JSON list of C-alpha atoms in Angstrom, two decimals:
[
{"chain": "S", "resi": 1, "resn": "SER", "atom": "CA", "xyz": [-55.38, -4.88, 18.32]},
{"chain": "S", "resi": 2, "resn": "ASP", "atom": "CA", "xyz": [-52.74, -4.77, 21.22]},
{"chain": "S", "resi": 3, "resn": "LEU", "atom": "CA", "xyz": [-51.99, -1.22, 20.46]},
{"chain": "S", "resi": 4, "resn": "GLN", "atom": "CA", "xyz": [-55.67, -0.33, 20.53]},
{"chain": "S", "resi": 5, "resn": "LYS", "atom": "CA", "xyz": [-56.23, -2.29, 24.02]},
{"chain": "S", "resi": 6, "resn": "GLN", "atom": "CA", "xyz": [-53.16, -0.14, 25.40]},
{"chain": "S", "resi": 7, "resn": "GLU", "atom": "CA", "xyz": [-54.53, 2.98, 24.20]},
{"chain": "S", "resi": 8, "resn": "GLU", "atom": "CA", "xyz": [-57.92, 2.32, 25.58]},
{"chain": "S", "resi": 9, "resn": "ARG", "atom": "CA", "xyz": [-56.15, 1.49, 29.07]},
{"chain": "S", "resi": 10, "resn": "GLY", "atom": "CA", "xyz": [-54.14, 4.77, 28.68]},
{"chain": "S", "resi": 11, "resn": "GLU", "atom": "CA", "xyz": [-50.97, 2.86, 28.19]},
{"chain": "S", "resi": 12, "resn": "LEU", "atom": "CA", "xyz": [-49.50, 5.24, 25.52]},
{"chain": "S", "resi": 13, "resn": "LEU", "atom": "CA", "xyz": [-45.80, 4.44, 25.28]},
{"chain": "S", "resi": 14, "resn": "GLN", "atom": "CA", "xyz": [-46.29, 1.68, 22.64]},
{"chain": "S", "resi": 15, "resn": "PRO", "atom": "CA", "xyz": [-48.93, 3.39, 20.56]},
{"chain": "S", "resi": 16, "resn": "LEU", "atom": "CA", "xyz": [-46.84, 6.51, 20.48]},
{"chain": "S", "resi": 17, "resn": "GLY", "atom": "CA", "xyz": [-43.54, 4.66, 19.56]},
{"chain": "S", "resi": 18, "resn": "PHE", "atom": "CA", "xyz": [-45.49, 3.14, 16.73]},
{"chain": "S", "resi": 19, "resn": "VAL", "atom": "CA", "xyz": [-46.81, 6.36, 15.41]},
{"chain": "S", "resi": 20, "resn": "LEU", "atom": "CA", "xyz": [-43.41, 8.00, 15.80]},
{"chain": "S", "resi": 21, "resn": "LEU", "atom": "CA", "xyz": [-41.56, 5.20, 13.89]},
{"chain": "S", "resi": 22, "resn": "VAL", "atom": "CA", "xyz": [-43.90, 5.47, 11.00]},
{"chain": "S", "resi": 23, "resn": "LEU", "atom": "CA", "xyz": [-43.63, 9.24, 11.10]},
{"chain": "S", "resi": 24, "resn": "CYS", "atom": "CA", "xyz": [-39.92, 8.54, 11.01]},
{"chain": "S", "resi": 25, "resn": "SER", "atom": "CA", "xyz": [-40.32, 6.34, 7.93]},
{"chain": "S", "resi": 26, "resn": "VAL", "atom": "CA", "xyz": [-42.50, 8.89, 6.11]},
{"chain": "S", "resi": 27, "resn": "LEU", "atom": "CA", "xyz": [-39.83, 11.76, 6.78]},
{"chain": "S", "resi": 28, "resn": "LEU", "atom": "CA", "xyz": [-36.98, 9.40, 5.54]},
{"chain": "S", "resi": 29, "resn": "TYR", "atom": "CA", "xyz": [-38.74, 8.45, 2.31]},
{"chain": "S", "resi": 30, "resn": "PHE", "atom": "CA", "xyz": [-39.24, 12.24, 1.53]},
{"chain": "S", "resi": 31, "resn": "LYS", "atom": "CA", "xyz": [-35.47, 13.09, 2.46]},
{"chain": "S", "resi": 32, "resn": "VAL", "atom": "CA", "xyz": [-34.20, 10.31, 0.40]},
{"chain": "S", "resi": 33, "resn": "SER", "atom": "CA", "xyz": [-36.61, 11.06, -2.49]},
{"chain": "S", "resi": 34, "resn": "LEU", "atom": "CA", "xyz": [-36.06, 14.82, -2.68]},
{"chain": "S", "resi": 35, "resn": "MET", "atom": "CA", "xyz": [-32.28, 15.17, -1.99]},
{"chain": "S", "resi": 36, "resn": "ASP", "atom": "CA", "xyz": [-29.53, 15.39, -4.68]},
{"chain": "S", "resi": 37, "resn": "PRO", "atom": "CA", "xyz": [-28.28, 11.66, -5.01]},
{"chain": "S", "resi": 38, "resn": "GLY", "atom": "CA", "xyz": [-24.81, 12.95, -6.14]},
{"chain": "S", "resi": 39, "resn": "PHE", "atom": "CA", "xyz": [-25.51, 14.69, -9.45]},
{"chain": "S", "resi": 40, "resn": "VAL", "atom": "CA", "xyz": [-22.19, 15.23, -11.60]},
{"chain": "S", "resi": 41, "resn": "LYS", "atom": "CA", "xyz": [-22.01, 19.11, -12.19]},
{"chain": "S", "resi": 42, "resn": "SER", "atom": "CA", "xyz": [-19.98, 20.82, -14.92]},
{"chain": "S", "resi": 43, "resn": "GLU", "atom": "CA", "xyz": [-17.60, 22.53, -12.35]},
{"chain": "S", "resi": 44, "resn": "GLU", "atom": "CA", "xyz": [-16.50, 19.16, -11.02]},
{"chain": "S", "resi": 45, "resn": "GLU", "atom": "CA", "xyz": [-15.03, 18.10, -14.29]},
{"chain": "S", "resi": 46, "resn": "GLU", "atom": "CA", "xyz": [-11.33, 19.11, -13.57]},
{"chain": "S", "resi": 47, "resn": "GLU", "atom": "CA", "xyz": [-11.79, 17.50, -9.82]},
{"chain": "S", "resi": 48, "resn": "ALA", "atom": "CA", "xyz": [-12.70, 14.14, -11.57]},
{"chain": "S", "resi": 49, "resn": "ASP", "atom": "CA", "xyz": [-9.33, 13.08, -12.25]},
{"chain": "S", "resi": 50, "resn": "LYS", "atom": "CA", "xyz": [-8.36, 13.63, -8.54]},
{"chain": "S", "resi": 51, "resn": "SER", "atom": "CA", "xyz": [-11.41, 11.82, -7.16]},
{"chain": "S", "resi": 52, "resn": "GLU", "atom": "CA", "xyz": [-10.56, 9.27, -4.25]},
{"chain": "S", "resi": 53, "resn": "GLU", "atom": "CA", "xyz": [-11.90, 6.35, -6.47]},
{"chain": "S", "resi": 54, "resn": "GLN", "atom": "CA", "xyz": [-9.31, 7.17, -9.17]},
{"chain": "S", "resi": 55, "resn": "SER", "atom": "CA", "xyz": [-6.52, 6.48, -6.97]},
{"chain": "S", "resi": 56, "resn": "MET", "atom": "CA", "xyz": [-8.05, 2.90, -6.15]},
{"chain": "S", "resi": 57, "resn": "VAL", "atom": "CA", "xyz": [-8.41, 1.90, -9.96]},
{"chain": "S", "resi": 58, "resn": "ILE", "atom": "CA", "xyz": [-6.08, -0.81, -11.44]},
{"chain": "S", "resi": 59, "resn": "PRO", "atom": "CA", "xyz": [-2.57, 0.51, -11.04]},
{"chain": "S", "resi": 60, "resn": "GLN", "atom": "CA", "xyz": [-1.33, -2.22, -13.50]},
{"chain": "S", "resi": 61, "resn": "ALA", "atom": "CA", "xyz": [-2.85, -0.66, -16.71]},
{"chain": "S", "resi": 62, "resn": "PRO", "atom": "CA", "xyz": [-3.65, 3.11, -16.10]},
{"chain": "S", "resi": 63, "resn": "SER", "atom": "CA", "xyz": [-3.66, 3.79, -19.72]},
{"chain": "S", "resi": 64, "resn": "LEU", "atom": "CA", "xyz": [-6.53, 1.56, -20.48]},
{"chain": "S", "resi": 65, "resn": "ILE", "atom": "CA", "xyz": [-8.84, 3.46, -18.24]},
{"chain": "S", "resi": 66, "resn": "LYS", "atom": "CA", "xyz": [-9.69, 7.10, -19.24]},
{"chain": "S", "resi": 67, "resn": "LEU", "atom": "CA", "xyz": [-12.64, 9.20, -18.10]},
{"chain": "S", "resi": 68, "resn": "ARG", "atom": "CA", "xyz": [-15.37, 9.58, -20.71]},
{"chain": "S", "resi": 69, "resn": "ARG", "atom": "CA", "xyz": [-17.34, 12.37, -21.48]},
{"chain": "S", "resi": 70, "resn": "CYS", "atom": "CA", "xyz": [-21.35, 11.72, -21.19]},
{"chain": "S", "resi": 71, "resn": "GLY", "atom": "CA", "xyz": [-22.97, 11.46, -24.36]},
{"chain": "S", "resi": 72, "resn": "TYR", "atom": "CA", "xyz": [-26.14, 13.01, -22.90]},
{"chain": "S", "resi": 73, "resn": "CYS", "atom": "CA", "xyz": [-25.26, 15.86, -20.55]},
{"chain": "S", "resi": 74, "resn": "MET", "atom": "CA", "xyz": [-21.91, 16.34, -21.96]},
{"chain": "S", "resi": 75, "resn": "VAL", "atom": "CA", "xyz": [-20.05, 16.55, -18.37]},
{"chain": "S", "resi": 76, "resn": "LYS", "atom": "CA", "xyz": [-16.75, 14.51, -17.72]},
{"chain": "S", "resi": 77, "resn": "GLN", "atom": "CA", "xyz": [-17.99, 11.30, -15.83]},
{"chain": "S", "resi": 78, "resn": "PRO", "atom": "CA", "xyz": [-15.89, 10.43, -12.66]},
{"chain": "S", "resi": 79, "resn": "MET", "atom": "CA", "xyz": [-15.14, 6.90, -12.11]},
{"chain": "S", "resi": 80, "resn": "ARG", "atom": "CA", "xyz": [-18.29, 4.88, -11.11]},
{"chain": "S", "resi": 81, "resn": "ALA", "atom": "CA", "xyz": [-20.63, 7.63, -12.30]},
{"chain": "S", "resi": 82, "resn": "LYS", "atom": "CA", "xyz": [-23.38, 6.79, -14.90]},
{"chain": "S", "resi": 83, "resn": "HIS", "atom": "CA", "xyz": [-25.95, 8.81, -16.67]},
{"chain": "S", "resi": 84, "resn": "CYS", "atom": "CA", "xyz": [-29.78, 8.29, -15.84]},
{"chain": "S", "resi": 85, "resn": "GLN", "atom": "CA", "xyz": [-32.05, 8.96, -18.49]},
{"chain": "S", "resi": 86, "resn": "LEU", "atom": "CA", "xyz": [-34.98, 9.26, -16.00]},
{"chain": "S", "resi": 87, "resn": "CYS", "atom": "CA", "xyz": [-33.26, 11.97, -14.01]},
{"chain": "S", "resi": 88, "resn": "GLN", "atom": "CA", "xyz": [-31.50, 13.47, -16.97]},
{"chain": "S", "resi": 89, "resn": "HIS", "atom": "CA", "xyz": [-28.22, 13.78, -14.83]},
{"chain": "S", "resi": 90, "resn": "CYS", "atom": "CA", "xyz": [-25.00, 11.76, -14.46]},
{"chain": "S", "resi": 91, "resn": "VAL", "atom": "CA", "xyz": [-25.01, 10.35, -10.79]},
{"chain": "S", "resi": 92, "resn": "ARG", "atom": "CA", "xyz": [-21.78, 9.91, -8.76]},
{"chain": "S", "resi": 93, "resn": "ARG", "atom": "CA", "xyz": [-21.34, 6.13, -7.57]},
{"chain": "S", "resi": 94, "resn": "TYR", "atom": "CA", "xyz": [-24.53, 5.30, -9.37]},
{"chain": "S", "resi": 95, "resn": "ASP", "atom": "CA", "xyz": [-26.51, 2.53, -7.80]},
{"chain": "S", "resi": 96, "resn": "HIS", "atom": "CA", "xyz": [-29.75, 2.42, -9.40]},
{"chain": "S", "resi": 97, "resn": "HIS", "atom": "CA", "xyz": [-32.82, 4.42, -10.46]},
{"chain": "S", "resi": 98, "resn": "CYS", "atom": "CA", "xyz": [-35.37, 3.50, -7.72]},
{"chain": "S", "resi": 99, "resn": "PRO", "atom": "CA", "xyz": [-39.22, 3.70, -8.79]},
{"chain": "S", "resi": 100, "resn": "TRP", "atom": "CA", "xyz": [-40.19, 3.52, -5.17]},
{"chain": "S", "resi": 101, "resn": "ILE", "atom": "CA", "xyz": [-38.65, 6.79, -4.42]},
{"chain": "S", "resi": 102, "resn": "GLU", "atom": "CA", "xyz": [-38.71, 8.18, -7.88]},
{"chain": "S", "resi": 103, "resn": "ASN", "atom": "CA", "xyz": [-34.96, 9.17, -7.59]},
{"chain": "S", "resi": 104, "resn": "CYS", "atom": "CA", "xyz": [-31.66, 7.89, -8.28]},
{"chain": "S", "resi": 105, "resn": "VAL", "atom": "CA", "xyz": [-29.79, 5.85, -5.49]},
{"chain": "S", "resi": 106, "resn": "GLY", "atom": "CA", "xyz": [-26.17, 7.49, -5.61]},
{"chain": "S", "resi": 107, "resn": "GLU", "atom": "CA", "xyz": [-23.12, 8.64, -3.55]},
{"chain": "S", "resi": 108, "resn": "ARG", "atom": "CA", "xyz": [-24.94, 11.07, -1.34]},
{"chain": "S", "resi": 109, "resn": "ASN", "atom": "CA", "xyz": [-28.28, 9.33, -0.46]},
{"chain": "S", "resi": 110, "resn": "HIS", "atom": "CA", "xyz": [-27.15, 5.54, -0.49]},
{"chain": "S", "resi": 111, "resn": "PRO", "atom": "CA", "xyz": [-26.40, 5.53, 3.04]},
{"chain": "S", "resi": 112, "resn": "LEU", "atom": "CA", "xyz": [-29.76, 7.32, 4.06]},
{"chain": "S", "resi": 113, "resn": "PHE", "atom": "CA", "xyz": [-31.55, 4.93, 1.61]},
{"chain": "S", "resi": 114, "resn": "ILE", "atom": "CA", "xyz": [-30.33, 1.83, 3.70]},
{"chain": "S", "resi": 115, "resn": "VAL", "atom": "CA", "xyz": [-31.44, 3.59, 7.00]},
{"chain": "S", "resi": 116, "resn": "TYR", "atom": "CA", "xyz": [-34.90, 4.31, 5.26]},
{"chain": "S", "resi": 117, "resn": "LEU", "atom": "CA", "xyz": [-35.17, 0.57, 4.49]},
{"chain": "S", "resi": 118, "resn": "SER", "atom": "CA", "xyz": [-33.94, -0.49, 7.84]},
{"chain": "S", "resi": 119, "resn": "VAL", "atom": "CA", "xyz": [-36.85, 1.89, 9.57]},
{"chain": "S", "resi": 120, "resn": "GLN", "atom": "CA", "xyz": [-39.37, 0.69, 7.04]},
{"chain": "S", "resi": 121, "resn": "LEU", "atom": "CA", "xyz": [-38.58, -3.05, 7.87]},
{"chain": "S", "resi": 122, "resn": "LEU", "atom": "CA", "xyz": [-39.01, -2.42, 11.64]},
{"chain": "S", "resi": 123, "resn": "VAL", "atom": "CA", "xyz": [-42.46, -0.54, 10.78]},
{"chain": "S", "resi": 124, "resn": "LEU", "atom": "CA", "xyz": [-43.58, -3.45, 8.94]},
{"chain": "S", "resi": 125, "resn": "LEU", "atom": "CA", "xyz": [-42.58, -5.98, 11.31]},
{"chain": "S", "resi": 126, "resn": "TRP", "atom": "CA", "xyz": [-44.35, -4.32, 13.99]},
{"chain": "S", "resi": 127, "resn": "GLY", "atom": "CA", "xyz": [-47.34, -3.60, 11.84]},
{"chain": "S", "resi": 128, "resn": "GLY", "atom": "CA", "xyz": [-47.47, -7.27, 10.89]},
{"chain": "S", "resi": 129, "resn": "GLN", "atom": "CA", "xyz": [-47.55, -8.01, 14.78]},
{"chain": "S", "resi": 130, "resn": "VAL", "atom": "CA", "xyz": [-50.54, -5.56, 15.35]},
{"chain": "S", "resi": 131, "resn": "ALA", "atom": "CA", "xyz": [-52.48, -6.89, 12.60]},
{"chain": "S", "resi": 132, "resn": "TRP", "atom": "CA", "xyz": [-52.03, -10.50, 13.82]},
{"chain": "S", "resi": 133, "resn": "SER", "atom": "CA", "xyz": [-53.04, -9.52, 17.30]},
{"chain": "S", "resi": 134, "resn": "GLY", "atom": "CA", "xyz": [-56.18, -8.10, 16.36]},
{"chain": "S", "resi": 135, "resn": "LEU", "atom": "CA", "xyz": [-57.34, -11.34, 14.48]},
{"chain": "S", "resi": 136, "resn": "SER", "atom": "CA", "xyz": [-59.85, -13.06, 16.55]},
{"chain": "S", "resi": 137, "resn": "PHE", "atom": "CA", "xyz": [-60.39, -16.85, 15.63]},
{"chain": "S", "resi": 138, "resn": "GLU", "atom": "CA", "xyz": [-64.29, -17.59, 15.87]},
{"chain": "S", "resi": 139, "resn": "GLN", "atom": "CA", "xyz": [-66.74, -19.31, 13.65]},
{"chain": "S", "resi": 140, "resn": "PHE", "atom": "CA", "xyz": [-65.68, -19.01, 9.96]},
{"chain": "S", "resi": 141, "resn": "TRP", "atom": "CA", "xyz": [-68.27, -16.45, 8.88]},
{"chain": "S", "resi": 142, "resn": "ASP", "atom": "CA", "xyz": [-68.08, -14.29, 12.03]},
{"chain": "S", "resi": 143, "resn": "TRP", "atom": "CA", "xyz": [-64.48, -14.43, 12.00]},
{"chain": "S", "resi": 144, "resn": "LEU", "atom": "CA", "xyz": [-64.41, -13.40, 8.38]},
{"chain": "S", "resi": 145, "resn": "GLN", "atom": "CA", "xyz": [-67.06, -10.60, 8.91]},
{"chain": "S", "resi": 146, "resn": "HIS", "atom": "CA", "xyz": [-64.87, -8.96, 11.71]},
{"chain": "S", "resi": 147, "resn": "ASN", "atom": "CA", "xyz": [-61.27, -9.77, 10.45]},
{"chain": "S", "resi": 148, "resn": "ILE", "atom": "CA", "xyz": [-61.46, -9.31, 6.57]},
{"chain": "S", "resi": 149, "resn": "LEU", "atom": "CA", "xyz": [-59.64, -5.91, 6.70]},
{"chain": "S", "resi": 150, "resn": "LEU", "atom": "CA", "xyz": [-57.17, -7.00, 9.17]},
{"chain": "S", "resi": 151, "resn": "LEU", "atom": "CA", "xyz": [-56.35, -10.18, 6.99]},
{"chain": "S", "resi": 152, "resn": "ILE", "atom": "CA", "xyz": [-56.00, -8.30, 4.02]},
{"chain": "S", "resi": 153, "resn": "SER", "atom": "CA", "xyz": [-53.68, -5.55, 5.69]},
{"chain": "S", "resi": 154, "resn": "PHE", "atom": "CA", "xyz": [-51.60, -8.59, 7.19]},
{"chain": "S", "resi": 155, "resn": "PHE", "atom": "CA", "xyz": [-51.12, -10.51, 3.81]},
{"chain": "S", "resi": 156, "resn": "LEU", "atom": "CA", "xyz": [-49.89, -7.20, 2.12]},
{"chain": "S", "resi": 157, "resn": "ILE", "atom": "CA", "xyz": [-47.63, -6.49, 4.91]},
{"chain": "S", "resi": 158, "resn": "VAL", "atom": "CA", "xyz": [-46.13, -10.17, 4.65]},
{"chain": "S", "resi": 159, "resn": "ILE", "atom": "CA", "xyz": [-45.55, -9.36, 0.99]},
{"chain": "S", "resi": 160, "resn": "PHE", "atom": "CA", "xyz": [-43.97, -6.01, 1.39]},
{"chain": "S", "resi": 161, "resn": "THR", "atom": "CA", "xyz": [-41.83, -7.18, 4.37]},
{"chain": "S", "resi": 162, "resn": "THR", "atom": "CA", "xyz": [-40.42, -9.96, 2.08]},
{"chain": "S", "resi": 163, "resn": "VAL", "atom": "CA", "xyz": [-39.56, -7.39, -0.62]},
{"chain": "S", "resi": 164, "resn": "VAL", "atom": "CA", "xyz": [-38.02, -4.73, 1.72]},
{"chain": "S", "resi": 165, "resn": "LEU", "atom": "CA", "xyz": [-36.02, -7.55, 3.70]},
{"chain": "S", "resi": 166, "resn": "LEU", "atom": "CA", "xyz": [-34.67, -9.16, 0.44]},
{"chain": "S", "resi": 167, "resn": "LEU", "atom": "CA", "xyz": [-33.80, -5.55, -1.14]},
{"chain": "S", "resi": 168, "resn": "LEU", "atom": "CA", "xyz": [-32.03, -4.50, 2.34]},
{"chain": "S", "resi": 169, "resn": "LEU", "atom": "CA", "xyz": [-30.09, -7.80, 2.64]},
{"chain": "S", "resi": 170, "resn": "SER", "atom": "CA", "xyz": [-29.08, -7.36, -1.23]},
{"chain": "S", "resi": 171, "resn": "HIS", "atom": "CA", "xyz": [-27.86, -3.82, -0.77]},
{"chain": "S", "resi": 172, "resn": "LEU", "atom": "CA", "xyz": [-26.12, -4.75, 2.47]},
{"chain": "S", "resi": 173, "resn": "TYR", "atom": "CA", "xyz": [-24.06, -7.72, 0.55]},
{"chain": "S", "resi": 174, "resn": "LEU", "atom": "CA", "xyz": [-23.15, -5.48, -2.22]},
{"chain": "S", "resi": 175, "resn": "ILE", "atom": "CA", "xyz": [-22.02, -2.57, 0.19]},
{"chain": "S", "resi": 176, "resn": "SER", "atom": "CA", "xyz": [-19.91, -5.16, 2.11]},
{"chain": "S", "resi": 177, "resn": "CYS", "atom": "CA", "xyz": [-18.29, -5.89, -1.36]},
{"chain": "S", "resi": 178, "resn": "ASN", "atom": "CA", "xyz": [-17.82, -2.13, -2.19]},
{"chain": "S", "resi": 179, "resn": "THR", "atom": "CA", "xyz": [-19.77, -2.78, -5.44]},
{"chain": "S", "resi": 180, "resn": "THR", "atom": "CA", "xyz": [-23.09, -0.97, -6.72]},
{"chain": "S", "resi": 181, "resn": "THR", "atom": "CA", "xyz": [-25.95, -2.55, -8.27]},
{"chain": "S", "resi": 182, "resn": "TRP", "atom": "CA", "xyz": [-25.29, -1.24, -11.37]},
{"chain": "S", "resi": 183, "resn": "GLU", "atom": "CA", "xyz": [-21.65, -2.79, -11.47]},
{"chain": "S", "resi": 184, "resn": "PHE", "atom": "CA", "xyz": [-23.06, -6.03, -10.20]},
{"chain": "S", "resi": 185, "resn": "MET", "atom": "CA", "xyz": [-25.55, -6.30, -12.97]},
{"chain": "S", "resi": 186, "resn": "SER", "atom": "CA", "xyz": [-23.17, -4.78, -15.76]},
{"chain": "S", "resi": 187, "resn": "HIS", "atom": "CA", "xyz": [-19.98, -5.83, -14.94]},
{"chain": "S", "resi": 188, "resn": "HIS", "atom": "CA", "xyz": [-19.13, -6.93, -18.47]},
{"chain": "S", "resi": 189, "resn": "ARG", "atom": "CA", "xyz": [-20.23, -3.68, -19.93]},
{"chain": "S", "resi": 190, "resn": "ILE", "atom": "CA", "xyz": [-18.13, -1.28, -17.70]},
{"chain": "S", "resi": 191, "resn": "SER", "atom": "CA", "xyz": [-14.49, -0.31, -19.04]},
{"chain": "S", "resi": 192, "resn": "TYR", "atom": "CA", "xyz": [-13.07, -0.07, -15.81]},
{"chain": "S", "resi": 193, "resn": "LEU", "atom": "CA", "xyz": [-13.89, -3.59, -14.51]},
{"chain": "S", "resi": 194, "resn": "ARG", "atom": "CA", "xyz": [-13.96, -5.36, -17.82]},
{"chain": "S", "resi": 195, "resn": "HIS", "atom": "CA", "xyz": [-10.20, -4.14, -18.12]},
{"chain": "S", "resi": 196, "resn": "SER", "atom": "CA", "xyz": [-9.24, -4.87, -14.63]},
{"chain": "S", "resi": 197, "resn": "ASP", "atom": "CA", "xyz": [-7.13, -7.56, -13.44]},
{"chain": "S", "resi": 198, "resn": "LEU", "atom": "CA", "xyz": [-9.19, -8.01, -10.32]},
{"chain": "S", "resi": 199, "resn": "GLU", "atom": "CA", "xyz": [-12.76, -8.84, -10.16]},
{"chain": "S", "resi": 200, "resn": "ASN", "atom": "CA", "xyz": [-13.56, -6.12, -8.18]},
{"chain": "S", "resi": 201, "resn": "PRO", "atom": "CA", "xyz": [-10.80, -3.26, -7.90]},
{"chain": "S", "resi": 202, "resn": "PHE", "atom": "CA", "xyz": [-12.71, -1.40, -5.13]},
{"chain": "S", "resi": 203, "resn": "ASP", "atom": "CA", "xyz": [-12.93, -4.07, -2.60]},
{"chain": "S", "resi": 204, "resn": "GLN", "atom": "CA", "xyz": [-11.06, -3.42, 0.36]},
{"chain": "S", "resi": 205, "resn": "GLY", "atom": "CA", "xyz": [-12.31, -5.97, 2.79]},
{"chain": "S", "resi": 206, "resn": "VAL", "atom": "CA", "xyz": [-15.81, -6.24, 4.62]},
{"chain": "S", "resi": 207, "resn": "VAL", "atom": "CA", "xyz": [-14.80, -4.01, 7.81]},
{"chain": "S", "resi": 208, "resn": "LEU", "atom": "CA", "xyz": [-13.12, -1.30, 5.67]},
{"chain": "S", "resi": 209, "resn": "ASN", "atom": "CA", "xyz": [-15.97, -1.39, 2.83]},
{"chain": "S", "resi": 210, "resn": "LEU", "atom": "CA", "xyz": [-18.71, -0.89, 5.57]},
{"chain": "S", "resi": 211, "resn": "TRP", "atom": "CA", "xyz": [-16.72, 1.88, 7.34]},
{"chain": "S", "resi": 212, "resn": "ARG", "atom": "CA", "xyz": [-15.99, 3.93, 4.30]},
{"chain": "S", "resi": 213, "resn": "PHE", "atom": "CA", "xyz": [-19.65, 3.41, 3.13]},
{"chain": "S", "resi": 214, "resn": "PHE", "atom": "CA", "xyz": [-21.46, 4.42, 6.35]},
{"chain": "S", "resi": 215, "resn": "CYS", "atom": "CA", "xyz": [-18.64, 6.72, 7.96]}
]
């Protein structure tokens, strides 16, 4: 591959850059998977009414929207929180439970999850280019003998790149609308959305939505 040829010539800048990018991806994976996604704790019950999301919810009919107590962990759920039965906790601004990281994606780790997906996409795109550069097109059997592992790697990288790209784009779209995967998929089941006169009472425009999410 190109990286191997550069390493053999003593040109270490790109090989080291690739290794550091992969290492950064691995560290981000463990950080996102091990950190608290925003678990609701019992001491937060009194603060739930004062949460920032509460001030944004449906001023036309405030009496219809009441905080509910979780039937599983018995904490008072802030707006946009949901109980995850896999994590056994209520998660603030719950997005989804990700089997890839074996953790919930919620208020605290959602921005870092987007960074992780972006870095992972760069790793896959660069890895695909490296795998393609190592393929040598000769007579079929000789070519297959020398390239079978690289060929398998390339096709796997293409599959994972497609998955990560679609996942990243879908999350960026939802973030730009200030909605979550759970709210998008279960709009008809969520009381504060079902009783709202607005389709999305949290939407404040693309620029402000992105600013509030990442900053």
